[in-house]
Amino acid sequence: MKNLKKSLLAKHFSHIYIEREIISHPITKIILDKFPNSVIVEIDNYKEVFSRPRQNYKLQEISKKLILAKKKGEFLYPGPPLCHDFGYNHFYYTSLIFNCIFSCDYCFLKGMYSSANIVIFVNIEDYFKEIDSVLKRHPLYLSVSYDTDIMALEKIVPFFSMFIEYTTSRKDLTIEIRTKTADYEVLQSLRPSENIILAWTLSPQEIIEKFEHKTPSLSARLETIKKAIENGWKVRLCFDPILFTKNWKEIYLKFLDQVFKQIEPFKITDISIGVFRIPKDYLKRMKKVFVNEITLFPYEEENGIFTYPDELKKEIMEFFLSKLIQFIPESKIFTI
Amino acid sequence: MIYLITAFYPEAKAFIDYFGLKKLYEPSKFQIFSGDKILLIVSGEGILQAAIATTFALTKFGANDKCIALNIGICGAKKKSLSKGDVLLCNKIINHYSKRTFYPDILITHQMKEVSLETFPFPIKKDTFTDEIEGDIVDMEGAGFFEAALSFLAPHNVHCIKIVYDFLDYEKIEPQEVTNLVKQCIPFIENFINTLVDMNLVFCTNIIEEEKIREVVEKLKSSLRLTTSMTYQLEKLLKSYIIRHENLPENISEFFNINVNSKKEGKQYFEKLKKILIS
């Protein structure tokens, strides 16, 4: 099947769709320079391509296209209740990119969007303007990598480094950048800052192999985290989502041992944990396209959210937490 | 099924000969030809004709996830870099009249040049048409076909393939020349079709053995006297278990021969089974 894949499928980003309005934007030029062989298709609005009816997400995942657009309207959104706010009063998230280069079976993006193609809103300057105006009113805790992995995409579009540079000079702004990358190179030329939190999502190697397609291995992620901590970056670990699967107890026990053998717990800023949960509508859409262990599980619904049945959820959380506090004080752990 | 939609018989003839298609005597205003998993329909000229013929074919002969629809025919080229006989895959299709734009999903590799196509409701001649032409090539059917086909099929299975006939300066279309030009392009088109078919087959196959599950559900439904909602739940639980453990639980057969006497008893067994399946 792998050979067939190679010979049949167009490479990722074989086509780049660009809104006419931002054809000469500097970020557009940076991106296009990286893909000299791609076919360029001019469009009026990214939704013409991204929101087409009857797209096959599963097939698009194996030959993703890039869509470059200009973000209009809202730039910041209130943090969703399904996510940790880490005690911050003004918790917002922003979305410069839709979709991700990784392909995790449990990812909510698969139910949120009708397309697996990656949309990049190149007008980052408008995001910065909006954040500046909010900062005049109150401090801000901002998640910038919820609908994508901007650190993993840094070599395609330098938003990660631009955000680091921007945030460093704004003390009332704290940003969280969530990632699964193991590419330390993107951090090398940047300086850490107190108000920037790099949040690595970690899963056991068995879970990575089964559900987190195209992501770096656990040991590679841990190596990168170690280096980041040594070089002064604030690091959060996200054990989220914890998944129910065959032999989950053994898998997660071994996992915690491996993590804290490599990472000194007291050097971690904090940890977030949570079991798999997803809005009802997203799961419904995912089920139509993906037949797998994640979509087929008989979840229970509570307030429009699907998650494991109460008893199971309690068992997973209690088990995981009881093991985790053997490594790290409970005060550093955020649960949801 | 592969649906081929051409505007004129001379375009269709190349495919009829190559694939050995036979005329289908269906009561319809269109000429229809069929062969092994191929159905060809001659729409006639114009955007509306193309839309009607496409809708007719996809409704009458059925459309599913793996069906492919291609509009193939000659076009006029605006782009100087193109040559007569070039076979082109359209990555953008513009309806000149409505200004609606369509984008096929090009997920596979192919050996054709890619261009944008603009569909006009009338023939275009460069010395008489004064407005700007947005597309690299022009035709009179593509947008009608595309919009209609997209109502039934996924955008990776709907494509327009055009063959350059003139440079917006033709006087008269020569039927034999059209057939010859299309014939020359068939290897590219056939290769494209085969790749699409393979992709649909490889990547859209269901991994769950539905038959096996249905059989088990039927057995348990009667032995435990399950309600409709319990049966539905059971089906989901079984699928989920199989995908996690790659097989049914060993002790499931114990439930096959139980004969419950009351709803309450059935419910108790169902809860027991549920516990096994969520493990």
XYZ file of C-alpha atoms in Angstrom:
615
model
C 0.000 0.000 0.000
C 2.911 2.315 0.756
C 4.330 1.844 -2.746
C 0.944 2.449 -4.231
C 0.644 5.606 -2.197
C 3.931 6.917 -3.516
C 3.186 6.356 -7.148
C -0.431 7.492 -7.079
C -0.650 10.470 -4.864
C 0.311 14.030 -5.487
C 2.792 15.321 -2.903
C 1.636 17.482 -0.050
C 1.262 21.083 -1.200
C 1.395 20.088 -4.880
C -1.159 22.870 -5.262
C -1.219 26.218 -3.489
C -4.434 28.221 -3.654
C -3.924 31.927 -3.035
C -6.480 34.640 -2.473
C -5.829 37.336 -5.072
C -5.807 40.010 -2.364
C -2.674 38.689 -0.632
C -0.667 37.541 -3.616
C 2.060 40.092 -2.924
C 1.982 39.883 0.878
C 5.518 39.283 2.268
C 4.417 36.098 4.108
C 2.925 34.744 0.846
C 6.288 35.286 -0.817
C 8.140 33.509 2.007
C 5.831 30.500 1.657
C 5.913 30.363 -2.143
C 9.711 30.441 -2.170
C 9.619 27.137 -0.313
C 7.470 25.428 -2.932
C 8.852 26.392 -6.336
C 7.303 23.352 -8.054
C 3.760 23.720 -6.750
C 0.894 24.635 -9.053
C -0.452 28.053 -8.078
C -4.186 28.628 -8.374
C -5.610 32.083 -7.776
C -8.843 32.270 -5.810
C -11.135 35.013 -4.573
C -11.934 33.596 -1.148
C -10.393 30.661 0.726
C -13.843 29.229 1.437
C -14.286 28.475 -2.282
C -11.712 25.722 -1.818
C -11.769 25.000 1.909
C -15.535 24.773 2.301
C -16.458 22.853 -0.853
C -19.243 20.344 -0.338
C -18.537 16.586 -0.200
C -14.773 16.822 0.306
C -13.132 13.638 1.495
C -11.071 14.564 4.574
C -9.451 11.144 4.713
C -8.195 11.315 1.132
C -7.146 14.938 1.427
C -5.009 14.025 4.428
C -2.725 12.040 2.172
C -2.291 14.872 -0.320
C -2.825 18.132 1.551
C -2.940 21.421 -0.278
C -2.036 24.860 1.024
C -4.540 27.682 0.961
C -3.233 31.183 1.619
C -5.802 33.712 2.748
C -6.449 36.970 4.530
C -8.194 36.760 7.881
C -11.093 39.146 8.283
C -13.491 39.743 11.154
C -12.600 38.299 14.541
C -8.999 37.555 15.463
C -9.378 36.424 19.076
C -11.911 34.025 20.558
C -12.755 33.250 24.206
C -11.108 30.016 25.378
C -13.441 27.039 24.925
C -14.780 25.326 28.072
C -13.236 22.024 26.920
C -9.763 23.499 27.408
C -7.798 24.326 30.552
C -7.640 28.031 31.458
C -4.747 27.468 33.908
C -6.274 29.977 36.285
C -6.065 32.947 33.921
C -9.002 35.373 33.888
C -8.688 36.496 30.301
C -8.168 33.242 28.426
C -8.407 33.544 24.649
C -7.214 31.632 21.645
C -6.376 32.706 18.143
C -6.197 30.876 14.884
C -3.630 31.833 12.261
C -3.711 28.441 10.636
C -6.493 25.899 10.177
C -5.453 22.235 10.287
C -2.204 20.517 11.039
C 0.579 18.589 9.328
C 0.148 15.737 11.795
C -2.777 13.361 11.654
C -4.020 12.229 15.062
C -7.075 9.988 15.035
C -8.551 11.806 18.033
C -8.024 15.339 16.753
C -11.144 17.521 16.916
C -10.061 19.287 13.726
C -11.226 16.221 11.800
C -14.734 16.950 12.909
C -14.487 20.725 12.921
C -13.537 21.294 9.304
C -14.831 19.750 6.123
C -11.358 19.852 4.566
C -7.942 18.524 5.573
C -6.186 21.208 3.552
C -4.148 23.741 5.484
C -5.288 27.356 5.497
C -2.705 29.956 6.450
C -3.911 33.489 7.146
C -0.886 35.483 6.095
C -1.893 38.843 7.623
C -0.262 38.226 11.017
C 0.164 42.009 11.428
C -3.618 42.334 11.861
C -3.572 39.735 14.632
C -0.825 41.663 16.428
C -2.797 44.916 16.066
C -5.857 43.284 17.610
C -3.861 41.785 20.499
C -2.283 45.195 21.166
C -5.692 46.790 21.370
C -6.948 44.128 23.829
C -3.812 44.538 25.938
C -4.725 48.187 26.418
C -7.848 46.999 28.270
C -6.534 44.006 30.246
C -3.815 41.330 30.384
C -4.234 38.368 28.111
C -3.532 34.649 28.248
C -3.518 33.528 24.654
C -3.301 30.111 23.108
C -1.894 30.412 19.606
C -1.651 26.796 18.571
C -5.043 25.183 19.117
C -6.234 24.733 15.534
C -2.807 23.715 14.292
C 0.780 23.118 15.422
C 2.509 26.379 14.552
C 5.861 25.225 15.883
C 5.771 22.176 13.614
C 4.869 24.432 10.679
C 7.635 26.958 11.363
C 9.657 25.828 8.343
C 6.704 26.552 6.084
C 5.595 29.819 7.668
C 7.575 31.577 10.420
C 4.604 32.435 12.664
C 6.096 30.681 15.681
C 9.228 32.833 15.750
C 7.212 35.965 14.937
C 4.934 35.312 17.887
C 7.875 34.663 20.230
C 9.490 37.937 19.201
C 6.225 39.862 19.517
C 5.296 38.394 22.924
C 8.710 38.979 24.473
C 8.168 42.731 24.358
C 4.614 42.599 25.787
C 4.672 41.792 29.456
C 0.895 41.644 29.949
C 0.614 38.954 27.334
C 1.229 35.302 28.135
C 1.143 32.882 25.244
C 0.894 29.133 25.214
C 2.180 27.319 22.151
C 1.019 23.726 22.044
C 3.053 21.313 19.960
C 4.082 17.751 19.246
C 7.189 18.663 17.318
C 10.670 17.362 18.054
C 12.433 19.851 15.848
C 14.670 21.800 18.203
C 16.181 23.733 15.317
C 13.228 26.121 15.267
C 14.001 27.173 18.857
C 17.725 27.518 18.465
C 17.930 31.115 17.325
C 15.167 32.345 19.666
C 15.415 33.694 23.181
C 13.122 32.313 25.907
C 10.904 34.664 27.818
C 8.952 34.442 31.080
C 5.610 34.992 29.373
C 5.949 32.233 26.775
C 4.935 28.684 27.628
C 5.843 25.857 25.297
C 3.307 23.120 25.897
C 4.218 19.666 24.637
C 1.477 17.109 24.191
C 2.906 13.761 25.201
C 1.522 10.283 24.736
C 2.912 6.805 25.275
C 4.835 5.430 22.296
C 2.139 2.751 21.799
C -0.500 5.487 21.550
C 1.665 7.524 19.177
C 2.065 4.566 16.849
C -1.589 3.691 16.948
C -3.257 7.093 16.883
C -0.811 9.959 16.284
C 0.195 9.413 12.673
C 3.182 11.308 11.320
C 4.119 12.726 14.733
C 7.600 12.399 16.262
C 8.281 9.567 18.690
C 7.991 10.049 22.436
C 11.743 9.827 22.948
C 12.357 12.461 20.255
C 9.827 14.806 21.879
C 11.406 14.225 25.304
C 14.863 15.017 23.945
C 13.589 18.302 22.552
C 11.814 19.176 25.795
C 14.990 18.464 27.764
C 16.974 20.814 25.553
C 14.279 23.488 25.754
C 14.285 23.366 29.562
C 18.078 23.451 29.690
C 18.002 26.557 27.552
C 15.564 28.377 29.789
C 12.172 27.819 28.127
C 9.102 27.429 30.313
C 7.637 24.017 29.530
C 4.196 22.636 30.190
C 3.429 18.955 29.656
C -0.007 18.035 28.361
C -1.072 14.466 28.972
C -4.201 15.154 27.087
C -6.078 13.289 25.766
C -5.501 10.198 27.837
C -7.012 7.421 25.751
C -8.727 4.242 26.717
C -7.260 1.373 24.759
C -6.174 -2.216 25.239
C -3.746 -2.506 28.189
C -4.047 1.212 28.907
C -2.933 0.916 32.522
C 0.371 -0.758 31.721
C 0.934 1.550 28.768
C 0.421 4.750 30.783
C 2.436 3.468 33.772
C 5.432 2.721 31.585
C 4.925 6.082 29.911
C 5.092 8.102 33.134
C 8.264 6.290 34.136
C 9.838 7.053 30.783
C 8.842 10.731 30.872
C 10.159 11.441 34.347
C 13.307 9.418 33.845
C 14.252 11.933 31.175
C 12.628 15.116 32.457
C 13.257 16.423 35.952
C 9.761 17.031 37.312
C 10.616 20.167 39.310
C 11.756 21.878 36.108
C 8.299 21.582 34.552
C 6.090 24.680 34.827
C 2.898 22.651 35.139
C 1.001 19.710 33.707
C -2.468 19.386 32.222
C -4.369 16.135 32.069
C -7.704 15.116 30.626
C -9.396 12.174 28.959
C -10.632 12.198 25.385
C -13.625 14.494 24.930
C -15.175 16.017 21.843
C -18.224 18.096 20.886
C -21.085 15.915 19.658
C -21.276 17.438 16.179
C -17.568 16.995 15.567
C -17.682 13.308 16.459
C -20.683 12.843 14.228
C -18.760 14.243 11.279
C -15.608 12.254 12.107
C -17.586 9.027 12.202
C -18.760 9.560 8.638
C -15.191 9.627 7.346
C -13.073 7.666 9.792
C -13.764 4.162 10.980
C -11.319 3.613 13.811
C -10.940 2.911 17.495
C -11.503 6.531 18.418
C -14.653 7.164 16.394
C -16.251 3.805 17.131
C -16.065 3.927 20.921
C -19.504 4.052 22.576
C -19.063 7.402 24.326
C -21.639 9.010 26.554
C -22.993 12.488 26.000
C -23.068 15.232 28.566
C -24.064 18.773 27.611
C -23.265 18.230 23.947
C -19.863 16.679 24.700
C -19.003 13.060 24.059
C -16.569 11.374 26.441
C -16.011 8.029 28.146
C -18.793 6.679 30.362
C -18.591 8.218 33.853
C -17.282 5.137 35.577
C -14.528 4.623 33.028
C -13.586 8.288 32.965
C -13.293 8.284 36.758
C -11.193 5.136 36.687
C -8.806 6.570 34.074
C -8.415 9.922 35.811
C -7.965 8.474 39.295
C -5.486 5.915 38.090
C -3.452 8.413 36.100
C -3.482 11.101 38.768
C -2.514 8.700 41.529
C 0.551 7.674 39.533
C 1.380 11.178 38.394
C 1.507 12.645 41.905
C 4.277 10.218 42.684
C 6.415 12.345 40.383
C 5.068 15.875 40.672
C 3.153 17.858 43.338
C -0.595 17.997 42.796
C -0.517 21.807 42.903
C 1.230 21.743 39.520
C -1.417 19.549 37.901
C -4.445 20.929 36.074
C -7.243 18.481 35.399
C -10.337 18.789 33.248
C -18.755 3.505 -12.525
C -16.856 5.963 -14.712
C -19.073 8.594 -16.311
C -17.720 10.289 -19.410
C -19.591 13.338 -20.641
C -18.757 14.761 -24.058
C -20.526 17.525 -25.949
C -20.298 16.055 -29.464
C -20.353 12.638 -31.059
C -16.908 13.082 -32.750
C -15.410 13.513 -29.233
C -17.296 10.465 -27.977
C -16.325 8.340 -30.968
C -12.696 8.099 -29.898
C -13.788 6.526 -26.577
C -16.486 4.358 -28.159
C -13.860 2.818 -30.416
C -11.113 2.557 -27.814
C -13.193 1.056 -24.984
C -15.545 -0.890 -27.307
C -18.636 0.878 -25.924
C -22.075 -0.200 -27.110
C -25.017 2.077 -27.710
C -27.602 1.842 -24.957
C -31.180 2.085 -26.141
C -32.512 3.927 -23.116
C -35.493 6.179 -23.633
C -33.792 9.555 -23.377
C -32.921 12.516 -25.530
C -29.202 11.732 -25.133
C -27.019 9.258 -26.944
C -25.647 6.880 -24.314
C -22.916 4.285 -24.701
C -21.790 1.757 -22.149
C -19.048 -0.749 -21.548
C -17.303 -2.428 -18.638
C -17.907 0.041 -15.790
C -17.932 2.971 -18.241
C -20.931 5.022 -19.232
C -20.599 7.702 -21.884
C -23.238 10.315 -22.548
C -23.255 12.849 -25.370
C -24.728 16.008 -23.901
C -24.931 18.311 -26.876
C -23.597 21.851 -26.959
C -23.790 24.323 -24.091
C -23.601 24.734 -20.363
C -27.215 23.795 -19.682
C -27.100 20.711 -21.901
C -23.966 19.539 -20.088
C -25.638 20.030 -16.696
C -28.799 18.200 -17.766
C -26.924 15.264 -19.279
C -24.672 14.932 -16.218
C -27.621 15.052 -13.833
C -29.526 12.563 -15.956
C -26.625 10.091 -16.074
C -25.792 10.320 -12.373
C -29.430 9.995 -11.365
C -30.479 7.330 -13.811
C -27.426 5.092 -13.458
C -26.587 5.858 -9.829
C -23.775 7.693 -8.075
C -21.745 6.472 -5.115
C -18.524 7.451 -3.282
C -16.314 5.687 -5.773
C -17.946 6.951 -8.985
C -15.916 9.223 -11.209
C -17.256 11.803 -13.664
C -15.171 13.367 -16.412
C -16.105 16.011 -18.911
C -13.831 15.547 -21.908
C -13.781 17.626 -25.056
C -12.101 20.170 -27.224
C -11.489 23.777 -26.182
C -10.121 27.071 -27.405
C -6.849 28.274 -25.904
C -6.020 31.817 -24.887
C -2.593 30.935 -23.574
C 0.120 31.182 -26.207
C 2.239 28.547 -24.476
C -0.291 25.836 -25.355
C -0.307 23.878 -28.600
C -2.995 22.237 -30.664
C -3.699 18.753 -29.301
C -2.412 19.492 -25.780
C -4.365 17.518 -23.196
C -5.167 19.664 -20.174
C -6.476 19.010 -16.687
C -8.509 21.926 -15.343
C -7.668 23.029 -11.797
C -10.188 25.865 -11.839
C -13.458 26.111 -13.702
C -15.148 29.474 -14.055
C -18.715 29.991 -15.137
C -18.370 33.212 -17.127
C -22.074 33.986 -16.844
C -22.705 33.380 -13.120
C -19.089 34.070 -12.068
C -19.228 30.959 -9.909
C -15.904 29.174 -9.657
C -15.251 25.477 -9.032
C -12.130 23.626 -7.976
C -11.598 19.909 -8.503
C -9.505 18.181 -5.834
C -6.332 17.064 -7.590
C -5.002 14.403 -5.232
C -3.205 12.192 -7.729
C -0.225 12.566 -9.995
C -0.872 12.878 -13.727
C 0.956 13.708 -16.949
C -1.224 16.556 -18.164
C -0.647 20.309 -18.033
C -2.926 22.136 -15.624
C -4.922 25.193 -16.626
C -7.956 27.210 -15.651
C -11.058 26.837 -17.786
C -13.708 29.484 -18.420
C -17.059 28.317 -19.699
C -19.025 30.711 -21.908
C -22.643 30.475 -22.994
C -21.581 31.256 -26.572
C -18.609 30.534 -28.854
C -15.637 32.865 -28.328
C -13.663 34.376 -31.188
C -10.836 36.652 -30.185
C -11.448 39.333 -32.845
C -15.125 39.738 -31.925
C -15.010 39.188 -28.129
C -13.817 42.318 -26.393
C -14.174 41.476 -22.660
C -11.351 39.966 -20.679
C -11.080 36.191 -20.641
C -10.026 34.988 -17.197
C -9.363 31.331 -17.983
C -6.371 29.929 -19.841
C -8.785 28.033 -22.065
C -12.473 28.381 -22.954
C -15.302 25.975 -23.645
C -19.105 25.863 -23.510
C -19.783 22.918 -21.176
C -17.247 22.529 -18.333
C -18.894 24.687 -15.643
C -22.349 23.212 -16.296
C -20.992 19.691 -16.043
C -18.973 20.474 -12.936
C -21.718 22.145 -10.950
C -24.116 19.312 -11.734
C -21.631 16.507 -10.972
C -20.632 18.149 -7.692
C -24.196 17.708 -6.462
C -23.597 13.962 -6.472
C -19.874 13.271 -6.213
C -16.820 14.317 -4.209
C -14.596 16.993 -5.799
C -11.669 14.551 -6.166
C -13.818 12.407 -8.466
C -15.048 15.184 -10.771
C -12.727 16.547 -13.452
C -12.669 18.427 -16.735
C -10.108 17.325 -19.274
C -9.827 19.512 -22.354
C -7.910 19.177 -25.598
C -6.738 22.278 -27.430
C -8.440 22.568 -30.812
C -8.019 26.222 -31.730
C -6.753 29.556 -30.470
C -10.089 31.369 -30.518
C -9.845 31.752 -34.283
C -11.550 28.671 -35.714
C -13.815 28.825 -38.723
C -15.292 25.344 -38.781
C -14.921 22.254 -36.608
C -13.765 19.191 -38.536
C -15.378 16.086 -36.923
C -12.679 13.667 -38.039
C -9.928 15.953 -36.750
C -11.686 16.174 -33.377
C -11.912 12.385 -33.128
C -8.233 12.055 -34.007
C -7.154 14.648 -31.443
C -9.173 12.964 -28.672
C -7.833 9.566 -29.717
C -4.251 10.771 -29.323
C -4.998 11.879 -25.773
C -6.657 8.682 -24.600
C -3.488 7.157 -23.045
C -3.184 10.181 -20.717
C -6.884 10.079 -19.883
C -6.939 6.329 -19.341
C -3.948 6.559 -17.035
C -5.668 9.329 -15.065
C -8.853 7.274 -14.762
C -6.967 4.166 -13.624
C -5.104 6.142 -10.972
C -8.347 7.643 -9.685
C -9.988 4.220 -9.568
C -7.022 2.772 -7.658
C -7.004 5.628 -5.184
C -10.712 5.238 -4.494
C -10.287 1.507 -4.043
C -7.260 1.617 -1.781
C -8.216 4.483 0.458
C -11.974 4.188 0.725
C -12.286 0.558 1.715
C -14.152 -0.210 4.900
C -11.983 -2.069 7.382
C -14.786 -3.493 9.484
C -16.339 -6.796 8.516
C -19.939 -5.631 8.584
C -21.273 -9.074 7.646
C -19.662 -10.770 10.614
C -20.985 -8.134 13.008
C -24.509 -8.306 11.616
C -24.527 -12.065 12.119
C -23.489 -11.785 15.780
C -25.972 -8.977 16.409
C -28.809 -11.070 14.975
C -27.926 -14.013 17.210
C -27.730 -11.874 20.339
C -30.841 -9.937 19.447
C -32.946 -13.077 19.536
C -31.221 -14.850 22.437
C -31.322 -11.784 24.737
C -34.562 -10.323 23.311
C -32.935 -6.968 22.747
C -34.895 -3.814 21.980
C -34.132 -1.780 18.859
C -32.123 0.727 20.839
C -30.149 -2.028 22.610
C -29.466 -3.694 19.261
C -28.132 -0.435 17.872
C -25.939 0.035 20.954
C -24.694 -3.532 20.695
C -23.647 -3.053 17.084
C -21.586 -0.009 18.050
C -20.039 -1.813 21.014
C -19.080 -4.799 18.871
C -17.460 -2.638 16.207
C -15.534 -0.737 18.831
C -14.382 -3.946 20.555
C -13.282 -5.589 17.319
C -11.287 -2.593 16.255
C -9.487 -2.525 19.622
C -8.909 -6.252 20.025
C -9.080 -7.351 16.364
C -11.575 -10.043 17.314
C -14.714 -10.777 19.288
C -14.396 -11.469 23.034
C -13.777 -15.164 23.653
C -16.732 -15.570 25.987
C -19.318 -13.983 23.696
C -20.598 -17.365 22.527
C -21.930 -17.935 26.054
C -24.558 -15.306 25.295
C -25.731 -16.966 22.082
C -27.653 -19.800 23.701
C -29.336 -17.919 26.508
C -33.088 -17.749 26.292
C -34.277 -14.886 28.422
C -37.789 -14.966 29.829
C -38.367 -11.329 30.635
C -37.306 -7.851 29.603
C -35.612 -7.419 32.971
C -33.532 -10.541 32.495
C -32.571 -9.433 29.000
C -31.462 -6.082 30.349
C -29.297 -7.747 32.980
C -27.534 -9.886 30.397
C -27.125 -6.884 28.136
C -25.413 -4.902 30.922
C -23.106 -7.859 31.551
C -22.252 -8.040 27.863
C -21.722 -4.286 27.731
C -19.119 -4.522 30.501
C -17.216 -7.147 28.547
C -17.352 -5.086 25.378
C -16.094 -1.898 27.050
C -12.820 -3.439 28.147
